Short mmCIF file of C-alpha atoms and ligand atoms in Angstrom, two decimals:
data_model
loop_
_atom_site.label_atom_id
_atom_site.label_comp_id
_atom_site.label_asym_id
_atom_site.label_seq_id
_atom_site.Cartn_x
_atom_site.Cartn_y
_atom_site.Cartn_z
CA UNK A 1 0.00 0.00 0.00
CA UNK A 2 1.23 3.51 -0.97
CA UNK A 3 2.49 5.80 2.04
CA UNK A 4 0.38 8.37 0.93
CA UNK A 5 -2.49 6.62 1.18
CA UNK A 6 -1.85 4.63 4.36
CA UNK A 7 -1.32 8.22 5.63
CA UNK A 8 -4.68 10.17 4.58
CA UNK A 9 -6.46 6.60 5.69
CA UNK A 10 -4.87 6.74 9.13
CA UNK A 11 -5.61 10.24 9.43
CA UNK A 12 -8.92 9.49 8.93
CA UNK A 13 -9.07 6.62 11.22
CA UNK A 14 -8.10 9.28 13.66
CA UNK A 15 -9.92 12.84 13.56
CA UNK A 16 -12.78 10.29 13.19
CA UNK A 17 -11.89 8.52 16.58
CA UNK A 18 -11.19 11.85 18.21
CA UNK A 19 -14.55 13.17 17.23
CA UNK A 20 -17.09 10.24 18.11
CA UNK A 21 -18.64 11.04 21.71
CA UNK A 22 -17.05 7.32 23.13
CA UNK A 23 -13.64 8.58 22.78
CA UNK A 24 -12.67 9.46 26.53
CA UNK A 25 -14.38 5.70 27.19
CA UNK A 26 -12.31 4.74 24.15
CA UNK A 27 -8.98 6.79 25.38
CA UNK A 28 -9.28 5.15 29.41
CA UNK A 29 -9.31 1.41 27.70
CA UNK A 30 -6.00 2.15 25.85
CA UNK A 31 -4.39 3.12 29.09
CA UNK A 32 -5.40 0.52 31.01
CA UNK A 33 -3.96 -1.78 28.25
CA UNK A 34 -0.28 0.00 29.16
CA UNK A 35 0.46 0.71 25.59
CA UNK A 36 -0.10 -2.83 24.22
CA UNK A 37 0.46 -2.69 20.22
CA UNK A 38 -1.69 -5.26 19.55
CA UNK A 39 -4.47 -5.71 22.60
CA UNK A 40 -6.98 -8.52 22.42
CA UNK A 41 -10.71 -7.55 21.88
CA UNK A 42 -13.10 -9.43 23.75
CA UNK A 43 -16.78 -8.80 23.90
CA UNK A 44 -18.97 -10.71 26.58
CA UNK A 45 -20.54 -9.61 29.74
CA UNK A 46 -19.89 -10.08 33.70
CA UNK A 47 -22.89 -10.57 36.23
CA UNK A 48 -23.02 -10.45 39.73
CA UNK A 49 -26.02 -11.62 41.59
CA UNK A 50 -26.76 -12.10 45.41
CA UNK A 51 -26.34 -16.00 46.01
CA UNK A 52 -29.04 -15.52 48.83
CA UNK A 53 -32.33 -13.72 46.72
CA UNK A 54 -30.58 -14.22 43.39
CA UNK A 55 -30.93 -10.31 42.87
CA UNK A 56 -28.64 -8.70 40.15
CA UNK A 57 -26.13 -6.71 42.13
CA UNK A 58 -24.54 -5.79 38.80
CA UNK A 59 -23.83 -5.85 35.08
CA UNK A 60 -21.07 -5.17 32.74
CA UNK A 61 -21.64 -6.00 29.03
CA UNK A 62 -19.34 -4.48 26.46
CA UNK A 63 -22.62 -3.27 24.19
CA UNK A 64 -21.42 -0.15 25.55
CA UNK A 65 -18.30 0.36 24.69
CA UNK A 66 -16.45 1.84 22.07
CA UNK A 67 -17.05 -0.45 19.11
CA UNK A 68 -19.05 -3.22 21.49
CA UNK A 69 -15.75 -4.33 22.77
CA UNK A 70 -13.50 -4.62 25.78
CA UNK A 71 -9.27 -4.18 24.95
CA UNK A 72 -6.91 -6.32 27.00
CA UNK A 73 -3.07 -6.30 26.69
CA UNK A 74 -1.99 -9.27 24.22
CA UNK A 75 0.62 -10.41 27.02
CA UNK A 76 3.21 -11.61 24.63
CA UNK A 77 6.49 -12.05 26.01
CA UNK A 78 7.98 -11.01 22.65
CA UNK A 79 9.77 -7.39 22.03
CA UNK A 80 9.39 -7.62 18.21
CA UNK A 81 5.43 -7.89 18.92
CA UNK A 82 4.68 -5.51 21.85
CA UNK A 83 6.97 -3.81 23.62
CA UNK A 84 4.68 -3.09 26.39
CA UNK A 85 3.58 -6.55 27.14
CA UNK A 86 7.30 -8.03 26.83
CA UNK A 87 8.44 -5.28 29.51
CA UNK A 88 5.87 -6.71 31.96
CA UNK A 89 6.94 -10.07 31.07
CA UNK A 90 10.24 -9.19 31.41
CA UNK A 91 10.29 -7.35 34.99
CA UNK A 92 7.79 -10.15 36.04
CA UNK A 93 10.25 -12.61 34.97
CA UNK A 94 13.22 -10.78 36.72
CA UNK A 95 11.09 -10.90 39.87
CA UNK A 96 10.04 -14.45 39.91
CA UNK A 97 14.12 -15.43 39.21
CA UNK A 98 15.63 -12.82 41.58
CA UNK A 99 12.53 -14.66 44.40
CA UNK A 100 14.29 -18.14 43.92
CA UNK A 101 17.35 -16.79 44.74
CA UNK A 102 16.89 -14.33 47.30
CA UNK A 103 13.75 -15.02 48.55
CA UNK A 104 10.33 -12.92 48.52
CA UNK A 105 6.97 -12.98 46.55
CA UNK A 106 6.09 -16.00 48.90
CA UNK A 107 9.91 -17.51 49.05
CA UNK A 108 11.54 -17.86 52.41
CA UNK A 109 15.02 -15.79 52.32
CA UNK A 110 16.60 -19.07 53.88
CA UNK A 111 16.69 -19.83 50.41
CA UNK A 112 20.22 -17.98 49.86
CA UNK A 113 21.78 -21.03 52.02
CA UNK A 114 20.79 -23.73 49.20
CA UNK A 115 23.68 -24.53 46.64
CA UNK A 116 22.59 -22.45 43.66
CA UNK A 117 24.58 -22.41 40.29
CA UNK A 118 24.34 -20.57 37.07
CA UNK A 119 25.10 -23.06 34.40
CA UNK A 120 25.59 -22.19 30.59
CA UNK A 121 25.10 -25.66 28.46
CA UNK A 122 25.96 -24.62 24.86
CA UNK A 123 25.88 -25.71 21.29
CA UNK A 124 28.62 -27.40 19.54
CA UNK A 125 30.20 -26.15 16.71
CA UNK A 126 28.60 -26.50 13.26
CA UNK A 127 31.48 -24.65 11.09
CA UNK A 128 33.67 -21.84 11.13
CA UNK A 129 31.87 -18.09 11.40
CA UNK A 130 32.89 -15.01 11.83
CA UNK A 131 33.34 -14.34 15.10
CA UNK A 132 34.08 -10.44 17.33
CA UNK A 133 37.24 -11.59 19.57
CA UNK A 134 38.12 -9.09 22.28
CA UNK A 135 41.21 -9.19 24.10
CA UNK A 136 42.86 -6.69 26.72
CA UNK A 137 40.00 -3.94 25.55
CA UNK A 138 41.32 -4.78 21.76
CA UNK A 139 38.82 -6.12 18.96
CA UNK A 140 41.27 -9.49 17.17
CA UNK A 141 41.21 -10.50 14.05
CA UNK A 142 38.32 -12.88 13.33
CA UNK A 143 39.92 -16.06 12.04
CA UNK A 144 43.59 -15.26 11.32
CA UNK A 145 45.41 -18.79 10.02
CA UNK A 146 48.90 -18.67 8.37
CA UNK A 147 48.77 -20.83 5.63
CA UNK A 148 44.92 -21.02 6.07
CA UNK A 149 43.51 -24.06 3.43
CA UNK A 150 40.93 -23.94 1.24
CA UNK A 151 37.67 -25.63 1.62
CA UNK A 152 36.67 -27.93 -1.56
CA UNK A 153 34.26 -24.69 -2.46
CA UNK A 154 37.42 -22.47 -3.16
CA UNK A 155 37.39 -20.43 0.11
CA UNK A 156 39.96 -19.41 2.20
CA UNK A 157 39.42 -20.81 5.44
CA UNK A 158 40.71 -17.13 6.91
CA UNK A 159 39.59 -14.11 8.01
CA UNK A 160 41.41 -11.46 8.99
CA UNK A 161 38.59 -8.37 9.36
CA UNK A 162 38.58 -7.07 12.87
CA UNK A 163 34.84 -6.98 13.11
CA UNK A 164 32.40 -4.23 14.57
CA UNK A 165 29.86 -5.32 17.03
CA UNK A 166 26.96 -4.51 14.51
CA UNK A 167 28.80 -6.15 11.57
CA UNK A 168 26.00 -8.06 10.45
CA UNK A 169 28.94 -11.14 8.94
CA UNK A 170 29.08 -11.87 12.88
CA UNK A 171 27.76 -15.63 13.73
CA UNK A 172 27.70 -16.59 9.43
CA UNK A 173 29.77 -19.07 8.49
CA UNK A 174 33.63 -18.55 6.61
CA UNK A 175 31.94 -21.09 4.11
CA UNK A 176 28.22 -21.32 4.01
CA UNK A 177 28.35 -24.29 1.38
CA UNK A 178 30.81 -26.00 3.80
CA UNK A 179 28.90 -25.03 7.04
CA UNK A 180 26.54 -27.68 8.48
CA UNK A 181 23.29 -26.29 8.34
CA UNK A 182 21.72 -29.76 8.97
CA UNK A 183 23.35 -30.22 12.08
CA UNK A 184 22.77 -26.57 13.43
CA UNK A 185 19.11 -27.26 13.16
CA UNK A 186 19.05 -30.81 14.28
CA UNK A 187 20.47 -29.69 17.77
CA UNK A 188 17.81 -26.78 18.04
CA UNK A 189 15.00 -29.77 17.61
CA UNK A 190 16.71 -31.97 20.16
CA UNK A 191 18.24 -29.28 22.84
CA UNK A 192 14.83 -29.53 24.82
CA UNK A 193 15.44 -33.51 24.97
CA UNK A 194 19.12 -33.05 25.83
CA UNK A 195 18.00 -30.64 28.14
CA UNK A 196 15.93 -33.22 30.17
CA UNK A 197 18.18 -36.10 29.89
CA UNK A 198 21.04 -34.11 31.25
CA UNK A 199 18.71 -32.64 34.16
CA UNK A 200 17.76 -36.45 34.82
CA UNK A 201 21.37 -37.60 34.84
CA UNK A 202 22.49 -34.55 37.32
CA UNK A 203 19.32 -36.38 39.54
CA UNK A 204 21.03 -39.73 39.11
CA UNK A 205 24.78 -38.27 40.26
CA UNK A 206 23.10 -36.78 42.97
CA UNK A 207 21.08 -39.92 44.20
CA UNK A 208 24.73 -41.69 43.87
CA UNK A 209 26.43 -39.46 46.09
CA UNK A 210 23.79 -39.45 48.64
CA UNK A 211 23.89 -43.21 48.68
CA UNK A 212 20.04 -43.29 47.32
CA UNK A 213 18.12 -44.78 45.18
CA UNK A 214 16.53 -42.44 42.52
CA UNK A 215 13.29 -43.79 43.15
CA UNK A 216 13.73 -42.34 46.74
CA UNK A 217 15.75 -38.80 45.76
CA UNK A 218 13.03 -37.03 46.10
CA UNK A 219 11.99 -37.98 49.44
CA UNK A 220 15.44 -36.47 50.59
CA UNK A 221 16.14 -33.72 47.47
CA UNK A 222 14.40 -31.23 45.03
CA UNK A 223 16.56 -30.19 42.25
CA UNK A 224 15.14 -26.81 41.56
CA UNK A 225 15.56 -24.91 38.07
CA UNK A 226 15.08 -22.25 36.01
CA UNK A 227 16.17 -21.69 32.33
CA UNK A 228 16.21 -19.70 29.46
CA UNK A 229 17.20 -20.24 25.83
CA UNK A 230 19.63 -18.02 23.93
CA UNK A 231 20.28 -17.37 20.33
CA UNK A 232 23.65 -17.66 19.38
CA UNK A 233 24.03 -15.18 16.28
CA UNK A 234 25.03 -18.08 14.31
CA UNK A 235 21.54 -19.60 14.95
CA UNK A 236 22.01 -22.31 17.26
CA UNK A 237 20.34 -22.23 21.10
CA UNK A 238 22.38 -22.00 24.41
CA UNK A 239 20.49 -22.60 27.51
CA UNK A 240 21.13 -21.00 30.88
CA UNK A 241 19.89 -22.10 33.88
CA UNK A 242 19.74 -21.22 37.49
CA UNK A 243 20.24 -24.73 39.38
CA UNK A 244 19.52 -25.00 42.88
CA UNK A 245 19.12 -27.73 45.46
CA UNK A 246 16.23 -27.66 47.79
CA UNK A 247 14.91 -29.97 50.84
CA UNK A 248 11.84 -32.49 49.68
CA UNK A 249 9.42 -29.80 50.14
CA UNK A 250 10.94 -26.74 48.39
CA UNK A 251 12.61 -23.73 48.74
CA UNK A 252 11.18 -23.56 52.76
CA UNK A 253 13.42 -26.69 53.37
CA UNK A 254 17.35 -27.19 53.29
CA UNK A 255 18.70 -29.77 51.38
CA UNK A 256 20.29 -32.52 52.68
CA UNK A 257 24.33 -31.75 53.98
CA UNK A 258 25.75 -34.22 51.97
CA UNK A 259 23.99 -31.96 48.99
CA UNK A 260 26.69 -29.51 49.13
CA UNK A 261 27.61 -27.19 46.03
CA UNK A 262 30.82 -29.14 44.93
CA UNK A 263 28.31 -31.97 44.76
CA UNK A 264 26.15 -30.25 42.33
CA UNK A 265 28.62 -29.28 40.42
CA UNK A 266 30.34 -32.58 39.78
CA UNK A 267 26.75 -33.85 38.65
CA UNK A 268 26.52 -31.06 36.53
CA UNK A 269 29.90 -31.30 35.05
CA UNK A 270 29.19 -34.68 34.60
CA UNK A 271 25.43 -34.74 32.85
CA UNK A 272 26.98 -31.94 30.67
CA UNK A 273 29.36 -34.20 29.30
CA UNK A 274 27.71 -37.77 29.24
CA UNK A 275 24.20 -37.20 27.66
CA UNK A 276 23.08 -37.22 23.88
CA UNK A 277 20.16 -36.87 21.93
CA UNK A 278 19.90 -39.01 18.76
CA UNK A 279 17.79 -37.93 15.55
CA UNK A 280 16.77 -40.91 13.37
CA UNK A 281 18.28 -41.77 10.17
CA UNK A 282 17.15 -40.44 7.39
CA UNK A 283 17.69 -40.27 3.53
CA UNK A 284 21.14 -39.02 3.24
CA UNK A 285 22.19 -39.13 6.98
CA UNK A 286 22.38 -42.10 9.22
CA UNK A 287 21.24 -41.89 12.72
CA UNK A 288 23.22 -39.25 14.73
CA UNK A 289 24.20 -38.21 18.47
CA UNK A 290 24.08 -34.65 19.28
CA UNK A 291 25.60 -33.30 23.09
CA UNK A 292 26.16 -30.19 24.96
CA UNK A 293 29.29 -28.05 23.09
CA UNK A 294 32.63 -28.69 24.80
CA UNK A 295 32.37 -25.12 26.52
CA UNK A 296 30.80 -25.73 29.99
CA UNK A 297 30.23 -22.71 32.01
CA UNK A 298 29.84 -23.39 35.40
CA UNK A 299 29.44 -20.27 38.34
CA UNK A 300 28.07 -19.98 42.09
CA UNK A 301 25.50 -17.20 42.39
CA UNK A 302 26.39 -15.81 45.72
CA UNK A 303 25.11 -12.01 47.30
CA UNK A 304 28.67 -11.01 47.38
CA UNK A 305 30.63 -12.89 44.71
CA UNK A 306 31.16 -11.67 41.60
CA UNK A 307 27.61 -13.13 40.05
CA UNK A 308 25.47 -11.59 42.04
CA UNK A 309 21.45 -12.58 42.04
CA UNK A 310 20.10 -9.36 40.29
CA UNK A 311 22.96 -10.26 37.17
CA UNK A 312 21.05 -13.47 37.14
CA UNK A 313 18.05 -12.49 37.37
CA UNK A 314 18.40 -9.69 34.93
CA UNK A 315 20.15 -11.95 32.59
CA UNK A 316 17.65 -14.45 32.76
CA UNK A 317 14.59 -12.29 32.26
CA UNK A 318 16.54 -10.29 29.16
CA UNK A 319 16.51 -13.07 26.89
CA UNK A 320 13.30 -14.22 28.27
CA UNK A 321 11.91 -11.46 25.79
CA UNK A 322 13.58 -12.54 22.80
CA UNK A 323 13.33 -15.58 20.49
CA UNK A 324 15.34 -16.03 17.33
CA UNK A 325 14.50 -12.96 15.24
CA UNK A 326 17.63 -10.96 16.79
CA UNK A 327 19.57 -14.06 14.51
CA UNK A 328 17.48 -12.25 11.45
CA UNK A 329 14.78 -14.83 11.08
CA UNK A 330 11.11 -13.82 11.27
CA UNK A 331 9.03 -13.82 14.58
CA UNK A 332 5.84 -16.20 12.78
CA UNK A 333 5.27 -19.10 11.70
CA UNK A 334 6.43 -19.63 8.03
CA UNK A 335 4.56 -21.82 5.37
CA UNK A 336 5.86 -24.17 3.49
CA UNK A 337 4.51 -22.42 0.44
CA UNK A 338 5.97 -19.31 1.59
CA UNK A 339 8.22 -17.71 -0.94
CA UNK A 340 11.69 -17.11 1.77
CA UNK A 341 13.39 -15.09 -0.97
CA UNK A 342 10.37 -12.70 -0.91
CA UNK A 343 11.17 -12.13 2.96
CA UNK A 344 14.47 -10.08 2.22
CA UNK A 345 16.68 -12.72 4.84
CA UNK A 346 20.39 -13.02 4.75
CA UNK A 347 21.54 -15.80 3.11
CA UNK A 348 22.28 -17.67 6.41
CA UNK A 349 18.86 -17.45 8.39
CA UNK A 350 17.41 -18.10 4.97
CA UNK A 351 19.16 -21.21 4.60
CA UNK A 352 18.76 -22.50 8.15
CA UNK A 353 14.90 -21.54 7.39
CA UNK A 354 15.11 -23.83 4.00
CA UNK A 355 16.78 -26.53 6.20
CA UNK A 356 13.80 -26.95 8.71
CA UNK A 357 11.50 -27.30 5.71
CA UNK A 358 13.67 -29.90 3.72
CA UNK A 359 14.07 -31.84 6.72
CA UNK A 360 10.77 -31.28 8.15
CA UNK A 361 9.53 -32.92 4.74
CA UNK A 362 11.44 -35.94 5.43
CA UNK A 363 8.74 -38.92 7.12
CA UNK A 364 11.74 -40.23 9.29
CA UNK A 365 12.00 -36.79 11.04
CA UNK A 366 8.61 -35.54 11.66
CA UNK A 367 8.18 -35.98 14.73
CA UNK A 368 11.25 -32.84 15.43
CA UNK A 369 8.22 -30.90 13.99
CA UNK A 370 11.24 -29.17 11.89
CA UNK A 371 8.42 -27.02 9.41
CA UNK A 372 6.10 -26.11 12.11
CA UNK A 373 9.26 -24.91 14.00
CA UNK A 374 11.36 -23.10 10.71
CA UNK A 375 10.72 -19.38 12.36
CA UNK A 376 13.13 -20.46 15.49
CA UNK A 377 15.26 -22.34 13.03
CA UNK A 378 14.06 -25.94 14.62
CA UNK A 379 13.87 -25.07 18.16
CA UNK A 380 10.25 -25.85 19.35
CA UNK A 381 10.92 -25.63 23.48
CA UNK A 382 9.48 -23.23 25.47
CA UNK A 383 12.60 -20.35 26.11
CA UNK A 384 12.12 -20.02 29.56
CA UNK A 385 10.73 -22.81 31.98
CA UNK A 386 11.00 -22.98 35.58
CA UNK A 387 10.69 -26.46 37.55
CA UNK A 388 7.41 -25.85 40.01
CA UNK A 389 9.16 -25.69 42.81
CA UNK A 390 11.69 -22.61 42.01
CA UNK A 391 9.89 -19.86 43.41
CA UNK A 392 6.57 -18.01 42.90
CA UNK A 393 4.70 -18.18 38.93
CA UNK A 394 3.87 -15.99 36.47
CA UNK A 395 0.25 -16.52 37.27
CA UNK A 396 0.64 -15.26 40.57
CA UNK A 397 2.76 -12.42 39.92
CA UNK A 398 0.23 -11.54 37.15
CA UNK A 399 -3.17 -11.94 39.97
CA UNK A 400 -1.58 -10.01 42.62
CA UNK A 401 -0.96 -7.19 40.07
CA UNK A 402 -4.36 -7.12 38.72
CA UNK A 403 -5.96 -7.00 41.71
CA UNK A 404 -4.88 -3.43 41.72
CA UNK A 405 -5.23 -2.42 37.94
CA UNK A 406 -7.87 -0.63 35.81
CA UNK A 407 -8.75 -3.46 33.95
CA UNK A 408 -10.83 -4.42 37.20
CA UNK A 409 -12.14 -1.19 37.45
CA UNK A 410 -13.71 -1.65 33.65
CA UNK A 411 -15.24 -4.65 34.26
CA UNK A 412 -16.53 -4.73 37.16
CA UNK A 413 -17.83 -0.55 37.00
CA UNK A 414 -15.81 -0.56 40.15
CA UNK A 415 -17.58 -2.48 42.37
CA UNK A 416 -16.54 -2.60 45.51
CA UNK A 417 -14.44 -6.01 47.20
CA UNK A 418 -16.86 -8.61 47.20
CA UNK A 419 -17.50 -11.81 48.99
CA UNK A 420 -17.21 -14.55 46.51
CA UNK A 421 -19.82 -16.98 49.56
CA UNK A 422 -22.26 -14.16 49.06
CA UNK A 423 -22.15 -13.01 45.29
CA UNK A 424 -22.25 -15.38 42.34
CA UNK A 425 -20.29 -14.04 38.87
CA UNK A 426 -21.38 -14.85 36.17
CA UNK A 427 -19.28 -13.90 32.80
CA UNK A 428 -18.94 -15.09 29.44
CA UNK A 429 -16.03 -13.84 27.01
CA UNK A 430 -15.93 -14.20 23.43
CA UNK A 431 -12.23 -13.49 21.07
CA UNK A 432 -13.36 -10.59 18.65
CA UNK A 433 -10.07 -9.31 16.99
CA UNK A 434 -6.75 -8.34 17.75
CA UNK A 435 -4.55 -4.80 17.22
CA UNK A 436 -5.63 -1.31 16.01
CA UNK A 437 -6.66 0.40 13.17
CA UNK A 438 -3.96 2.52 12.04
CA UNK A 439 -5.42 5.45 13.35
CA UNK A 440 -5.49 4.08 16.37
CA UNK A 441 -2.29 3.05 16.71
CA UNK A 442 -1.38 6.39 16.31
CA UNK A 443 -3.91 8.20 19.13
CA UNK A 444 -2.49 5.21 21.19
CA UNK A 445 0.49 5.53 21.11
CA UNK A 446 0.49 9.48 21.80
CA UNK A 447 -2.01 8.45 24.57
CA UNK A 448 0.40 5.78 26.46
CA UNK A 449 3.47 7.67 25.03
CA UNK A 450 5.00 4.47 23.49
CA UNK A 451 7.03 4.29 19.94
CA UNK A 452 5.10 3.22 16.79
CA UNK A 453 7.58 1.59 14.82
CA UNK A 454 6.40 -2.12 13.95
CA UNK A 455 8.24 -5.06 13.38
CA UNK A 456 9.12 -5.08 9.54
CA UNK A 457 6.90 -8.31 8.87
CA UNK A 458 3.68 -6.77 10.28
CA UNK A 459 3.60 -3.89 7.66
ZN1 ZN B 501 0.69 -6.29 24.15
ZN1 ZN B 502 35.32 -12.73 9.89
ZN1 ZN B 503 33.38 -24.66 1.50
#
């Protein structure tokens, strides 16, 4: 669509917004959404009657309000889709993290006595890339070799370009015909599995060095996590995870004393090294065994060390927000009719892209859900899971803050506390759209005073 014309139709969208008597109604739903870019509309109705003479205290339908419907905040944990909602998601995150560590939001602050770690389990290597090496406060060559070779495809194995941080080479391979694009994909689809084989082999180390039976660990132990998945610029996921021992109820309790930190970390340095995850065999690649990348990071989170809990937390909770659009993929599902040349990739997202849909064709390998998955370049987990014992949820977090919001105030027409033994609710909720007109998105943002820019795919 023409500028111009998205322009005078957005402009329209607007003065006609502005003018309509609803707008104040209109104007006090957009900023109880906090500036969400793309809030849910729901239309329905909420009743409360008198349990005792089945009177109608009160009603809220959304007849009555601008354009019959109600605007919630989309709640997406993504950046690329709405800022606003990824913030929330993001300090909520940092909170929940920073609880298990700390204590708070319902955690006992005995917890900062329990062997914690911060773990980094990464990705093996798939092929050479370009790579930003600092040293001593100096930027190194990338991939300086004397008497570098040359790969069957004619390239110089070398690289001597002292890259900039925004150099958008960094993370693609030296040879993207010699790079191994099925294996970079194959380890996204299978990190979640590695992931929980390595988690239940630290369980068996532990069980070992407490003389137990794993059967009976948990009578005596609760290994307590949370984790988040990274995108390496050259594509591939690296998890990081907050691991922490707890007694057999929780956080509340103290692990056993033979459950000491060295302890943990032995089982961790030696699940790191000892599991694998094996895709299937297909037409031109037998069966093969991924693990963990050689480089095993490994650090006590203490309050006075130099990894302190809010690093963690804030760690944690930043890439919490993002998936793998910051390695220049898109942030939605792709078809596999889609046309990837049309969606202006570099060639090396494009390719990992093309490599989840050739595989995901393959009958052997469905099952790694490779197509459905293309858009995180094969990586189908969740990015960041916490085991239910590591502190407070989302959920929670998300309750106690509403209880103090707008968005009750909407609904309910402000009605005052009531006793949920004396009043009966009633409410019904249907899905009726998503986002705003692009006039609105305008008045909304000036309203909530966030940035307009989209993501280039929604345009
Ligand atoms: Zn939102
Ligand atoms: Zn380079
Ligand atoms: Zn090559």
């Amino acid at each position: 669509m023409p500028t111009t014309h998205t322009n005078t139709h957005a402009k329209a969208g607007m003065i006609a917004r502005l003018n309509h008597p609803d707008y104040d109604r209109w104007a006090s739903q957009i900023r109880a959404t906090g500036g969400c870019r793309q809030p849910i509309h729901l239309r329905g109705k909420i009743e409360h009657y008198d349990r005792a003479t089945g009177a109608l205290l009160h009603r809220y339908t959304t007849k009555h309000e601008p354009d019959g419907i109600l605007r919630v905040p989309c709640k997406t944990r993504r950046a690329t889709r709405c800022p606003a909602c990824a913030e929330t998601y993001r300090a909520d995150t940092y909170h929940l993290i920073r609880a298990g560590l700390i204590g708070g939001k319902g955690v006992p602050d005995t917890v900062t006595a329990h062997p914690t770690l911060f773990v980094t389990l990464t990705a093996p290597s798939f092929g050479a890339v370009h790579t930003r090496r600092e040293h001593g406060g100096s930027v190194q060559p990338c991939h300086a070799r004397r008497n570098a070779g040359t790969c069957p495809h004619g390239q110089v194995m070398s690289c001597t370009t002292r890259h900039s941080a925004d150099d958008p080479r960094l993370g693609e391979p030296l040879c993207p015909d010699c790079y191994d694009y099925t294996g970079s994909v194959l380890f996204n689809a299978l990190a979640p599995l590695l992931w929980k084989r390595f988690a239940d082999s630290v369980r068996r180390h532990l069980a070992k060095a407490g003389g137990l039976a794993l059967k009976n660990l948990r009578h005596h132990l609760t290994l307590s996590f949370a984790k988040v998945a990274e995108y390496q610029r050259r594509g591939v996921v690296h998890l990081h995870a907050v691991i922490r021992l707890d007694g057999p109820g929780g956080p509340a309790m103290p692990p056993p004393a033979w459950a000491t930190a060295d302890t943990l970390t032995q089982a961790v340095q030696h699940a790191a090294r000892a599991v694998t995850a094996t895709a299937p065999a297909h037409k031109d690649q037998s069966e093969r065994a991924f693990r963990w990348g050689s480089q095993l990071d490994i650090r006590p989170i203490t309050l006075t060390g130099d990894l302190t809990e809010q690093a963690v937390a804030g760690y944690i909770a930043k890439y919490a927000t993002k998936a793998a659009e910051c390695v220049g993929t898109l942030d939605r599902r792709i078809n596999p009719l889609d046309n990837l040349d049309a969606f202006n990739l570099r060639d090396h997202p494009k390719r990992l892209i093309a490599e989840c849909m050739r595989l995901g064709a393959l009958p052997e390998l469905t099952e790694l859900r490779l197509t459905n998955w293309a858009h995180m370049l094969g990586f189908r987990g969740h990015f960041s899971t916490r085991s239910r014992r590591y502190s407070t949820t989302l959920g929670a977090l998300r309750a106690a803050r509403q209880h103090h919001t707008r968005d009750t105030d909407i609904t309910t027409g402000r009605l005052p506390l009531f006793d949920e033994d004396t009043i009966l609710v009633i409410s019904e909720w249907q899905y009726a759209g998503k986002g705003h007109s692009a006039g609105d998105q305008l008045l909304a943002a000036a309203i909530t005073g966030t940035r307009l820019e989209r993501s280039p795919h929604e345009l």
